[in-house]
């Protein structure tokens, strides 16, 4: 079989060697070794705790020119006071860089990234990042440690909350949208910040879904699954990268020259700056690849790490390493150049105080416009998982509604795990939002019923009584915000505590009445029990500052849910890892004994990637192809008729999946290669078209370079990855 490979045309993005480069060179020439190492040092100002608490004297180090960047500090006032120390009290007055984890909003908090990704609305996700940057930059922040672009297929791992789910193709596009949103078109503008592609790489592959654990994946899985979203960030001109804590097959990312220099810089042409994760250089010692911090520092600088976050290793070890001839002055100059370059790109040398502006701060923080967008994002992030008997939307003629569950009156929990400078007091709970919306038309009773995660069922009776008396019941269930995110993994991802039993007893008491559940959670949950007990389930993730209002709008039908899952929901935790782009294996599941299946559970997920209902229904016609074959550099058009067969207008994410039936390596049963969001009125139809070119058919060949192989392909188009078959065409040699 002749193979024609499409060479990846990497554009080396060498920075323009103009005024900016000359300025940096001139400054570098004046710097002492200690001042250079200072630029490679980042300390926390401890306005947020994002790692092991290490007390440090950062203000003194800034004054001494030995700390060139600070994170976990914000507000115009505080950042200006720190900036003054650097600009007015140090010998060279090099401005500080302020970093912060602006993960899903700064003061106006958006849904967690995993939830926002379920909107499948790239423009909206870019806008949300843009608003986050606008608010952060107004408070003196220059740099966010986001987007997290780790593909993740194990929901036991708490950090799935921060990413874009299990799919590579969609993950790449969401990563680019978020980088564009944060960085905008002009980094010197007062509403843009440096983005940071993290955690490079394969952090989502942590063994057993346990944070920081070993990652041992093949070169092929690295190339096919984990690297592409990072390459997409480079293509979107992301200006900083953060290596992951984990090792990959024995080499911790922080010490991996192959990853940080050969792949990132030499192959992909990345010209920005690499900052470690929190004390990650220090952790090379417990990893067992460095005998002490001196060796750890040497490994990191040799790998290509420019800045040491909080570990103080460069701060204490680098000078001696250079003086002992173990680290070259050129390596130091290279790292410092990259740090100074991103500071210059922000315009900090022209005006170190450009981002510290109280007036802008007041005008922009939590503006009505920002909150309106946050509510829209929250509404579009919600996924209607099931809706038997069309329980939802609730009927406005209800006289009473019992709102039952541990999160019924939650505020701070709706912000999720990593809300940075967000404020839970700004959040309106679901119960309060329903009361605001419904006034006295529908009488709302609220009962907690149980806590999120304890064994106390003493309030069950009250909850059951409330369910009996009300016309309808809304269960508000899920996880606490701190049960996902970093260092928050769960070995059993069903609803925690007594919530399943509460749901079953309340649903039994409300037999014959509308009963729905809304979930607030930071990961897919294995909710087979809940799905059996409650006919309607709305997945709301942690929806952010405006989440309560957004849930109320969707529950009563003022907004129809339109989200689609970006990560599979398993039936049982034991199915993990479970993802739609699986391989067929040599013994695909069948009724025969000797095939790939479980004795006690189906292979399929409870809810599939791409799944999401709405308040209407859609029918799909047959897939039509413009031809049955295509030359390698040609194209084929695929079309399908989609009809709104229900009684309400609705939005649908029409998804294009391709399957490469025979190739030189095994290929997934299907891979997402396109989608279109459409809106249809009741009874209306739309012709949805996709163009397929070689780009959609390429995959890493035996040399892991992009390869397009002639052969047979299958085109599937549907509203979920659970689609099974479609039309075939042949790619000609
Ligand atoms: C944390 C996280 C990383 C974050 C950094 C700074 O440990 O792993 O995602 O950006 O420290 O807070």
XYZ file of C-alpha atoms and ligand atoms in Angstrom:
745
model
C 0.000 0.000 0.000
C 1.662 3.195 -1.121
C 1.896 5.730 1.622
C 1.900 9.405 0.969
C 2.685 11.413 4.023
C 1.555 14.951 4.567
C 4.620 16.502 6.152
C 3.565 18.694 9.029
C 4.573 22.129 7.827
C 5.776 23.579 11.127
C 6.151 27.318 10.873
C 9.049 28.264 13.112
C 7.680 31.227 15.039
C 11.005 32.929 15.750
C 10.225 36.337 17.330
C 10.876 39.361 15.144
C 14.503 40.217 15.868
C 13.632 43.889 16.025
C 13.769 46.613 18.620
C 12.400 44.292 21.307
C 15.244 41.788 20.868
C 17.891 44.491 20.862
C 16.430 45.994 24.030
C 16.519 42.606 25.747
C 20.111 41.985 24.661
C 21.195 45.371 25.979
C 19.496 44.759 29.323
C 20.943 41.258 29.607
C 24.432 42.645 29.130
C 24.006 44.818 32.220
C 22.700 42.048 34.490
C 24.701 40.203 37.119
C 24.302 36.427 37.436
C 22.244 36.920 40.626
C 19.901 39.331 38.817
C 19.552 36.882 35.929
C 18.638 34.072 38.315
C 16.159 36.452 39.940
C 14.333 36.681 36.615
C 14.081 32.871 36.627
C 12.440 32.865 40.035
C 8.690 33.031 40.771
C 7.332 33.208 44.310
C 3.780 33.222 45.627
C 2.408 36.246 47.447
C 0.067 33.786 49.151
C -3.232 35.515 48.394
C -4.290 32.056 47.306
C -2.953 28.661 48.341
C -2.298 26.497 45.291
C 0.340 24.154 46.571
C 2.266 22.998 49.644
C 2.476 26.029 51.907
C 5.989 27.329 51.861
C 6.435 30.579 53.724
C 8.829 32.872 51.943
C 10.163 36.324 52.127
C 9.134 37.329 48.609
C 9.066 41.097 49.241
C 12.686 41.118 50.382
C 13.702 38.982 47.383
C 11.905 41.381 45.048
C 13.737 44.337 46.596
C 17.039 42.485 46.154
C 16.245 41.814 42.486
C 16.269 38.075 43.218
C 12.592 37.458 42.375
C 11.346 38.676 38.996
C 7.795 37.312 39.061
C 5.035 36.930 41.632
C 1.878 34.825 41.550
C -1.223 34.758 43.730
C -1.293 38.559 44.072
C -4.003 40.792 42.561
C -5.864 44.082 42.736
C -4.486 47.207 41.159
C -3.446 48.540 44.522
C -1.523 45.515 45.764
C 0.202 44.742 42.466
C 1.228 48.395 42.132
C 2.787 48.332 45.600
C 4.815 45.235 44.684
C 5.688 46.617 41.245
C 7.100 49.757 42.890
C 9.522 47.607 44.892
C 10.897 46.104 41.674
C 10.847 49.210 39.495
C 11.983 51.793 42.052
C 14.045 49.860 44.591
C 16.120 47.465 42.493
C 19.303 48.301 40.580
C 17.885 47.739 37.089
C 14.184 48.357 37.780
C 13.056 45.315 35.762
C 9.241 45.109 36.162
C 7.613 42.154 37.875
C 5.377 39.710 36.016
C 2.182 38.900 37.935
C 0.662 35.456 37.387
C -2.554 33.962 38.727
C -4.752 30.936 38.096
C -7.591 32.586 36.226
C -9.095 29.213 35.334
C -12.724 30.023 34.529
C -13.191 33.700 35.231
C -11.569 36.187 37.570
C -14.311 37.935 39.595
C -17.194 36.979 37.289
C -16.889 33.206 37.494
C -17.910 31.087 34.513
C -18.782 27.380 34.542
C -15.819 25.115 35.188
C -13.944 24.503 31.912
C -15.309 20.940 31.592
C -18.823 22.367 31.828
C -18.155 25.260 29.466
C -16.744 22.793 26.927
C -20.177 21.090 26.840
C -21.520 24.217 25.133
C -19.514 23.237 22.013
C -19.557 26.995 21.365
C -15.978 27.967 20.517
C -16.795 31.646 20.057
C -18.487 31.755 23.451
C -15.558 30.019 25.138
C -13.203 32.540 23.571
C -15.450 35.316 24.835
C -15.499 33.878 28.346
C -11.686 33.766 28.388
C -11.635 37.308 27.020
C -13.831 38.538 29.874
C -11.669 36.676 32.379
C -8.588 38.373 30.939
C -10.307 41.763 30.976
C -11.142 41.482 34.670
C -7.776 39.958 35.625
C -5.755 42.571 33.700
C -7.813 45.293 35.390
C -6.512 43.966 38.692
C -2.844 43.983 37.738
C -2.530 40.409 36.512
C -0.351 39.898 33.399
C -0.447 36.107 33.080
C -2.908 33.322 33.718
C -1.885 29.712 34.293
C -4.514 28.542 31.824
C -5.807 26.913 29.669
C -5.357 23.440 31.053
C -5.440 21.321 27.892
C -4.884 17.834 29.284
C -7.030 15.268 27.467
C -8.628 13.205 30.240
C -10.453 9.877 30.130
C -10.460 8.956 33.816
C -13.063 10.867 35.867
C -11.629 9.554 39.127
C -8.941 12.203 38.482
C -10.239 15.439 39.999
C -8.569 17.706 37.451
C -10.882 16.633 34.635
C -12.863 19.646 35.892
C -10.256 22.044 34.481
C -10.068 20.719 30.949
C -12.105 20.048 27.816
C -12.779 16.332 28.293
C -11.824 13.195 26.413
C -11.628 14.180 22.792
C -8.453 15.234 20.980
C -9.984 17.043 17.984
C -12.418 19.085 20.094
C -9.780 19.607 22.773
C -7.453 21.209 20.232
C -10.098 23.674 19.099
C -11.167 24.569 22.619
C -7.534 25.059 23.630
C -7.004 27.485 20.740
C -10.210 29.373 21.547
C -9.128 29.821 25.147
C -5.602 30.945 24.208
C -7.064 33.475 21.757
C -9.487 34.648 24.414
C -6.805 35.244 27.026
C -4.138 36.738 24.750
C -6.304 38.595 22.252
C -4.531 40.142 19.291
C -2.335 42.554 21.239
C -0.585 41.620 24.453
C 0.184 45.264 25.187
C -3.565 45.980 25.420
C -4.907 46.516 28.942
C -7.396 43.659 28.636
C -5.167 40.789 27.537
C -2.922 38.464 29.509
C -0.305 35.834 28.700
C -1.841 32.364 28.520
C -0.081 29.217 29.718
C -0.563 25.820 28.091
C -0.585 23.268 30.877
C 0.269 20.624 32.031
C 2.741 19.464 29.452
C 2.157 16.539 29.066
C -0.145 13.546 29.523
C -1.112 14.591 33.065
C -4.605 13.285 32.311
C -3.153 9.792 31.999
C -2.271 9.501 35.710
C -2.438 5.828 36.634
C -5.630 4.839 38.543
C -6.892 8.381 38.189
C -4.767 9.377 41.157
C -3.270 12.859 40.971
C 0.500 13.195 40.456
C 0.720 9.437 39.817
C 2.864 7.685 37.219
C 1.960 8.134 33.545
C 3.214 5.340 31.359
C 1.866 5.745 27.850
C 3.270 4.695 24.502
C 4.935 7.157 22.143
C 1.927 6.566 19.901
C -0.633 7.440 22.568
C 1.424 10.520 23.402
C 1.405 11.554 19.730
C -2.235 10.652 19.041
C -3.933 11.751 22.268
C -1.927 13.941 24.634
C 0.339 16.175 22.527
C -2.051 17.588 19.888
C -3.831 20.145 22.154
C -0.433 21.501 23.206
C 0.691 21.787 19.588
C -2.611 23.592 18.954
C -1.696 26.097 21.675
C 1.674 26.732 19.974
C -0.189 27.250 16.695
C -2.381 29.783 18.531
C 0.821 31.538 19.648
C 0.529 30.753 23.354
C 3.368 32.568 25.092
C 4.056 30.296 28.074
C 4.047 26.569 28.857
C 3.937 24.651 32.108
C 5.335 21.097 32.344
C 3.281 18.526 34.244
C 4.229 17.145 37.658
C 4.126 13.592 36.402
C 6.717 11.435 34.789
C 6.136 9.949 31.359
C 7.648 6.463 31.127
C 10.313 7.193 33.712
C 11.202 10.811 32.872
C 9.495 13.566 34.912
C 8.251 16.240 32.501
C 10.144 18.948 34.416
C 13.395 17.164 33.567
C 12.467 16.093 30.052
C 14.653 17.710 27.401
C 12.898 15.607 24.789
C 9.583 17.238 25.713
C 10.609 20.786 26.654
C 13.332 21.412 24.097
C 13.325 18.845 21.304
C 9.547 18.674 20.849
C 8.338 22.032 22.143
C 11.057 24.308 20.803
C 12.967 22.533 18.057
C 10.111 20.647 16.436
C 7.159 22.946 17.149
C 9.061 26.253 17.117
C 7.737 27.556 20.443
C 9.492 30.848 21.270
C 7.848 31.625 24.617
C 8.749 30.884 28.202
C 8.535 27.649 30.224
C 7.576 27.908 33.893
C 7.493 24.858 36.173
C 4.500 23.775 38.112
C 4.490 24.486 41.829
C 7.832 23.253 43.362
C 8.111 20.725 40.521
C 11.917 21.058 40.337
C 12.177 20.161 44.036
C 10.026 17.126 43.287
C 12.661 15.643 40.993
C 14.269 14.448 44.256
C 11.276 12.398 45.466
C 10.737 11.294 41.865
C 14.139 9.705 42.300
C 15.920 11.242 39.307
C 17.881 13.807 41.378
C 19.895 13.080 44.516
C 19.559 16.650 45.792
C 18.282 20.094 44.839
C 21.547 20.952 43.101
C 21.153 18.063 40.705
C 17.436 18.835 40.372
C 18.242 22.403 39.329
C 20.767 21.203 36.785
C 18.312 18.713 35.261
C 15.625 21.379 34.966
C 17.777 24.003 33.248
C 19.207 21.372 30.900
C 15.678 20.225 30.030
C 14.673 23.761 29.072
C 12.865 25.151 32.128
C 13.126 28.956 32.223
C 11.378 29.778 35.506
C 11.102 27.985 38.856
C 7.656 28.337 40.463
C 7.922 28.623 44.255
C 10.560 25.924 44.670
C 13.493 28.298 45.254
C 15.841 25.801 43.549
C 17.148 28.142 40.877
C 17.196 30.782 43.617
C 19.559 28.763 45.819
C 21.421 26.407 43.458
C 21.962 27.968 40.042
C 24.731 30.441 40.895
C 26.938 27.683 42.317
C 26.145 25.439 39.333
C 27.277 28.158 36.926
C 30.373 28.988 38.972
C 31.252 25.283 39.094
C 30.950 25.138 35.303
C 28.063 22.634 35.495
C 25.554 24.995 33.899
C 26.630 27.254 31.057
C 26.107 31.025 31.276
C 24.601 30.715 27.795
C 21.823 28.490 29.153
C 21.080 31.103 31.805
C 21.046 33.896 29.201
C 18.686 31.891 26.987
C 16.219 31.390 29.835
C 16.416 35.004 31.011
C 15.940 36.230 27.444
C 12.694 34.290 27.197
C 11.462 35.706 30.499
C 12.358 39.282 29.524
C 10.782 38.750 26.116
C 7.298 38.007 27.495
C 7.592 40.988 29.843
C 8.515 43.156 26.866
C 5.653 41.707 24.778
C 3.243 42.900 27.503
C 4.691 46.408 27.231
C 5.890 46.333 30.829
C 9.182 48.048 30.039
C 7.300 50.983 28.504
C 4.852 51.209 31.387
C 5.207 48.793 34.334
C 2.000 50.144 35.886
C -0.231 49.913 32.813
C -2.260 47.072 34.317
C -2.713 48.620 37.786
C -5.678 50.924 37.329
C -8.379 51.270 39.993
C -10.728 53.125 37.618
C -10.679 50.292 35.085
C -10.914 47.787 37.915
C -14.147 49.316 39.235
C -15.656 49.648 35.781
C -14.929 46.108 34.637
C -15.217 43.796 37.628
C -18.548 41.882 37.701
C -20.069 44.303 35.193
C -23.701 43.573 34.181
C -22.436 42.689 30.721
C -19.953 40.172 32.090
C -22.597 38.597 34.305
C -25.014 38.343 31.382
C -22.412 36.450 29.351
C -21.644 34.226 32.361
C -25.309 33.311 32.648
C -25.502 32.550 28.940
C -22.414 30.329 29.146
C -23.886 28.544 32.176
C -27.175 27.922 30.347
C -25.363 26.600 27.268
C -23.093 24.380 29.354
C -25.933 22.412 30.863
C -26.610 18.926 29.515
C -30.033 17.327 29.772
C -28.997 13.725 30.421
C -32.460 12.192 30.550
C -36.021 13.451 30.490
C -38.441 10.521 30.647
C -42.034 11.571 30.212
C -40.832 15.085 29.381
C -40.847 15.974 33.036
C -38.791 19.040 32.113
C -39.403 21.855 31.604
C -41.568 22.180 34.710
C -45.078 23.430 34.073
C -45.623 27.017 35.147
C -49.065 26.077 36.453
C -47.524 24.189 39.337
C -48.811 25.502 42.659
C -45.875 24.195 44.651
C -42.377 22.838 44.168
C -40.266 21.044 46.763
C -36.568 21.777 46.285
C -34.707 19.006 48.074
C -31.029 18.239 48.409
C -27.723 19.229 49.987
C -26.984 21.800 47.270
C -30.450 23.369 47.124
C -29.249 26.534 48.872
C -25.569 26.247 47.979
C -23.795 29.393 46.832
C -20.010 29.023 47.037
C -20.237 25.405 45.866
C -21.630 26.602 42.537
C -18.245 28.193 41.788
C -16.568 24.810 41.794
C -13.048 24.061 42.913
C -10.849 26.754 41.433
C -12.643 30.079 41.527
C -9.576 32.222 42.294
C -10.810 35.722 43.156
C -14.472 34.746 42.810
C -16.852 35.415 45.701
C -19.494 32.885 46.732
C -21.573 35.662 48.265
C -22.254 36.960 44.757
C -23.858 33.626 43.827
C -27.648 33.194 43.972
C -28.579 29.652 45.023
C -30.970 27.544 42.943
C -33.675 27.975 45.568
C -33.248 31.751 45.722
C -33.157 31.994 41.937
C -36.377 29.988 41.659
C -38.035 32.191 44.249
C -36.854 35.316 42.388
C -38.133 33.930 39.115
C -41.454 32.500 40.232
C -42.411 35.046 42.857
C -45.501 33.850 44.738
C -46.947 32.045 41.724
C -45.394 28.755 42.825
C -44.785 28.042 46.471
C -41.219 26.827 46.988
C -40.356 24.568 49.937
C -36.720 23.765 50.568
C -35.351 20.805 52.502
C -31.662 19.831 52.564
C -32.496 16.170 53.177
C -28.873 15.215 53.746
C -25.356 16.590 53.443
C -23.299 16.076 50.299
C -21.073 13.471 51.838
C -22.067 12.043 55.193
C -24.122 9.166 56.571
C -26.805 11.185 58.410
C -30.346 10.442 57.170
C -32.139 12.192 60.007
C -33.706 14.762 57.604
C -35.072 12.167 55.227
C -38.493 12.205 56.855
C -38.830 15.955 56.404
C -37.741 15.635 52.800
C -40.187 12.835 52.086
C -43.015 14.808 53.694
C -42.188 17.844 51.566
C -42.165 15.670 48.438
C -45.570 14.248 49.327
C -47.103 17.694 49.770
C -45.697 19.413 46.677
C -46.972 19.274 43.087
C -43.453 18.586 41.827
C -39.983 17.877 43.168
C -36.563 19.196 42.242
C -33.608 17.306 43.701
C -30.398 19.360 43.883
C -27.523 16.933 44.238
C -23.848 16.440 43.424
C -20.391 17.055 44.845
C -18.871 19.754 46.988
C -16.625 22.111 45.050
C -13.542 20.678 46.751
C -14.284 17.108 45.642
C -12.779 17.776 42.222
C -9.848 19.821 40.991
C -6.232 19.354 42.052
C -5.447 16.676 44.624
C -9.158 15.737 44.747
C -9.537 12.274 43.251
C -12.313 9.813 44.098
C -12.149 6.057 43.947
C -15.933 5.709 43.598
C -17.537 8.350 41.392
C -21.180 7.676 42.230
C -23.098 10.380 44.094
C -21.396 10.691 47.487
C -22.959 10.123 50.906
C -26.660 9.337 51.252
C -27.782 11.213 48.134
C -28.831 8.161 46.142
C -30.999 6.923 48.988
C -32.490 10.393 49.469
C -33.351 10.533 45.757
C -34.924 7.074 45.818
C -37.056 7.794 48.895
C -38.149 11.215 47.653
C -38.966 9.883 44.189
C -40.988 7.063 45.712
C -42.916 9.574 47.853
C -43.594 11.724 44.804
C -44.775 8.835 42.649
C -46.848 10.126 39.726
C -45.619 13.688 40.056
C -42.883 15.438 38.047
C -39.508 14.705 39.680
C -36.235 16.063 38.298
C -32.662 16.257 39.559
C -30.102 18.944 38.841
C -26.454 17.988 39.399
C -23.586 20.221 40.496
C -20.347 18.289 40.068
C -16.822 18.602 38.715
C -16.522 15.302 36.856
C -18.662 12.691 35.119
C -20.450 10.648 37.782
C -21.426 6.975 37.668
C -25.081 7.723 38.420
C -26.795 4.494 37.349
C -28.784 4.432 40.609
C -29.993 8.011 40.241
C -30.866 7.450 36.566
C -33.088 4.567 37.606
C -34.781 6.529 40.410
C -35.385 9.916 38.802
C -36.873 10.428 35.307
C -35.195 13.734 34.492
C -31.580 14.710 35.149
C -30.015 18.062 34.222
C -26.190 18.192 34.452
C -25.247 21.744 35.493
C -21.571 21.160 36.433
C -20.336 23.962 38.679
C -21.991 26.762 36.712
C -20.348 29.821 38.253
C -21.555 33.159 39.583
C -24.791 33.138 37.574
C -25.423 29.403 37.884
C -28.527 29.633 40.062
C -30.318 31.920 37.644
C -29.198 29.806 34.687
C -30.612 26.638 36.238
C -33.938 28.372 36.944
C -34.193 29.556 33.316
C -33.597 26.050 31.983
C -35.831 24.229 34.471
C -38.853 26.314 33.475
C -38.070 26.299 29.746
C -37.189 29.954 29.163
C -33.951 28.520 27.814
C -33.783 25.037 26.305
C -30.774 22.950 27.303
C -28.382 22.502 24.358
C -25.179 21.142 25.900
C -23.522 17.901 24.771
C -21.157 15.825 26.903
C -17.450 16.137 26.207
C -16.682 13.249 28.528
C -18.410 9.862 28.854
C -20.421 9.080 31.982
C -19.649 5.508 33.029
C -22.315 3.139 34.312
C -19.876 1.947 36.962
C -16.546 3.298 38.152
C -15.087 -0.071 37.199
C -15.501 0.704 33.494
C -12.904 3.495 33.668
C -11.113 4.442 31.435
C -14.102 4.619 29.124
C -14.207 6.857 26.070
C -15.983 6.828 22.705
C -12.861 6.823 20.477
C -12.075 3.260 21.515
C -10.411 0.567 19.406
C -12.310 -2.430 18.026
C -9.816 -5.011 19.419
C -9.382 -8.418 17.823
C -12.405 -9.751 19.720
C -14.999 -7.000 19.710
C -17.946 -7.522 22.013
C -20.585 -10.040 20.860
C -22.811 -12.631 22.567
C -19.938 -15.123 22.212
C -18.111 -15.796 25.402
C -14.626 -15.111 24.166
C -15.072 -11.438 23.305
C -14.106 -8.159 24.980
C -16.805 -7.472 27.599
C -17.668 -7.662 31.316
C -19.742 -10.300 33.041
C -21.507 -7.693 35.174
C -21.814 -4.509 33.128
C -22.346 -3.381 29.534
C -19.362 -1.940 27.644
C -21.266 1.220 26.759
C -21.307 4.289 29.005
C -24.445 5.396 30.850
C -24.315 8.637 28.823
C -22.025 8.874 25.788
C -19.631 11.558 24.607
C -21.678 13.976 22.477
C -24.943 13.077 24.242
C -27.361 15.777 25.341
C -31.142 16.130 25.035
C -33.228 19.225 24.658
C -36.912 20.100 25.013
C -37.635 19.067 21.466
C -36.537 16.101 19.334
C -34.479 15.876 16.172
C -34.509 13.278 13.409
C -31.540 12.585 11.129
C -31.862 11.478 7.536
C -29.305 9.264 5.794
C -25.744 10.513 5.298
C -25.242 11.548 1.649
C -21.763 11.753 0.108
C -20.840 13.762 -2.997
C -18.807 10.809 -4.268
C -17.859 7.265 -3.327
C -14.150 7.923 -3.742
C -11.725 10.799 -3.294
C -8.152 11.482 -4.486
C -5.700 12.169 -1.636
C -5.601 15.903 -2.300
C -9.274 16.128 -3.186
C -12.346 16.504 -0.993
C -15.700 14.902 -0.408
C -18.844 16.630 0.791
C -21.068 14.922 3.336
C -24.612 16.134 3.948
C -27.503 15.163 6.132
C -31.014 16.451 6.675
C -31.876 17.225 10.270
C -35.488 17.908 11.263
C -36.972 19.317 14.446
C -39.699 16.758 15.065
C -40.847 18.246 18.368
C -43.065 21.106 19.461
C -40.426 23.584 20.610
C -37.524 25.343 18.967
C -34.208 23.804 19.834
C -30.458 23.799 19.272
C -28.570 20.699 18.144
C -24.855 19.948 17.838
C -24.591 17.898 14.665
C -21.429 15.813 14.938
C -19.272 14.343 12.170
C -17.347 11.165 12.992
C -14.969 9.309 10.682
C -13.622 5.784 10.856
C -10.512 4.565 9.052
C -11.444 0.929 8.492
C -8.011 -0.475 7.650
C -4.659 1.229 8.279
C -1.026 0.419 9.053
C -1.899 0.803 12.750
C -5.176 0.147 14.583
C -7.526 3.108 14.418
C -10.466 4.074 16.684
C -14.010 2.965 15.860
C -14.783 6.619 15.294
C -13.192 10.001 15.745
C -14.881 13.389 15.936
C -13.787 15.436 12.915
C -16.362 18.218 12.767
C -19.542 19.658 14.236
C -22.136 22.289 13.447
C -24.493 23.917 15.950
C -27.907 24.503 14.394
C -31.144 26.068 15.660
C -34.459 24.794 14.294
C -38.061 25.831 14.810
C -40.627 23.054 15.320
C -41.085 21.129 12.048
C -38.200 22.891 10.321
C -35.331 21.026 8.629
C -31.777 21.925 7.745
C -29.231 20.481 5.328
C -26.035 20.173 7.374
C -22.910 19.886 5.247
C -19.319 18.982 5.974
C -16.294 18.940 3.690
C -13.852 16.100 4.213
C -10.238 16.514 3.073
C -7.034 14.625 3.728
C -6.540 16.753 6.849
C -9.472 14.984 8.520
C -8.055 11.584 7.529
C -4.452 12.036 8.712
C -3.087 10.163 11.707
C 0.410 9.562 13.168
C 2.028 6.940 10.931
C 4.701 4.424 11.981
C 7.179 7.306 12.396
C 4.501 9.241 14.323
C 4.471 11.870 11.597
C 1.101 12.779 9.969
C 0.161 10.132 7.426
C -2.785 9.834 5.038
C -3.294 6.308 3.786
C -5.549 5.314 0.872
C -8.348 2.947 1.829
C -11.946 2.819 3.007
C -13.454 5.312 5.425
C -16.868 5.527 7.059
C -18.696 8.809 7.575
C -21.133 9.006 10.512
C -23.197 12.087 11.332
C -25.440 12.255 14.393
C -26.283 14.054 17.622
C -24.066 11.808 19.740
C -21.069 9.478 19.490
C -23.402 6.514 20.087
C -24.079 6.548 16.331
C -23.067 3.180 14.900
C -22.800 3.394 11.115
C -22.874 5.689 8.101
C -21.764 5.920 4.486
C -18.404 4.728 3.176
C -16.003 6.181 0.633
C -12.599 5.187 -0.673
C -9.539 7.383 -0.512
C -7.649 6.719 -3.721
C -3.873 6.216 -3.860
C -0.718 24.052 40.978
C -1.257 23.457 39.690
C -1.118 24.356 38.496
C -1.207 25.808 38.935
C -0.001 26.096 39.803
C 0.004 27.539 40.318
O -0.043 23.051 41.700
O -0.794 22.167 39.317
O -2.146 23.991 37.564
O -1.237 26.667 37.815
O 0.104 25.205 40.906
O -1.033 27.741 41.215
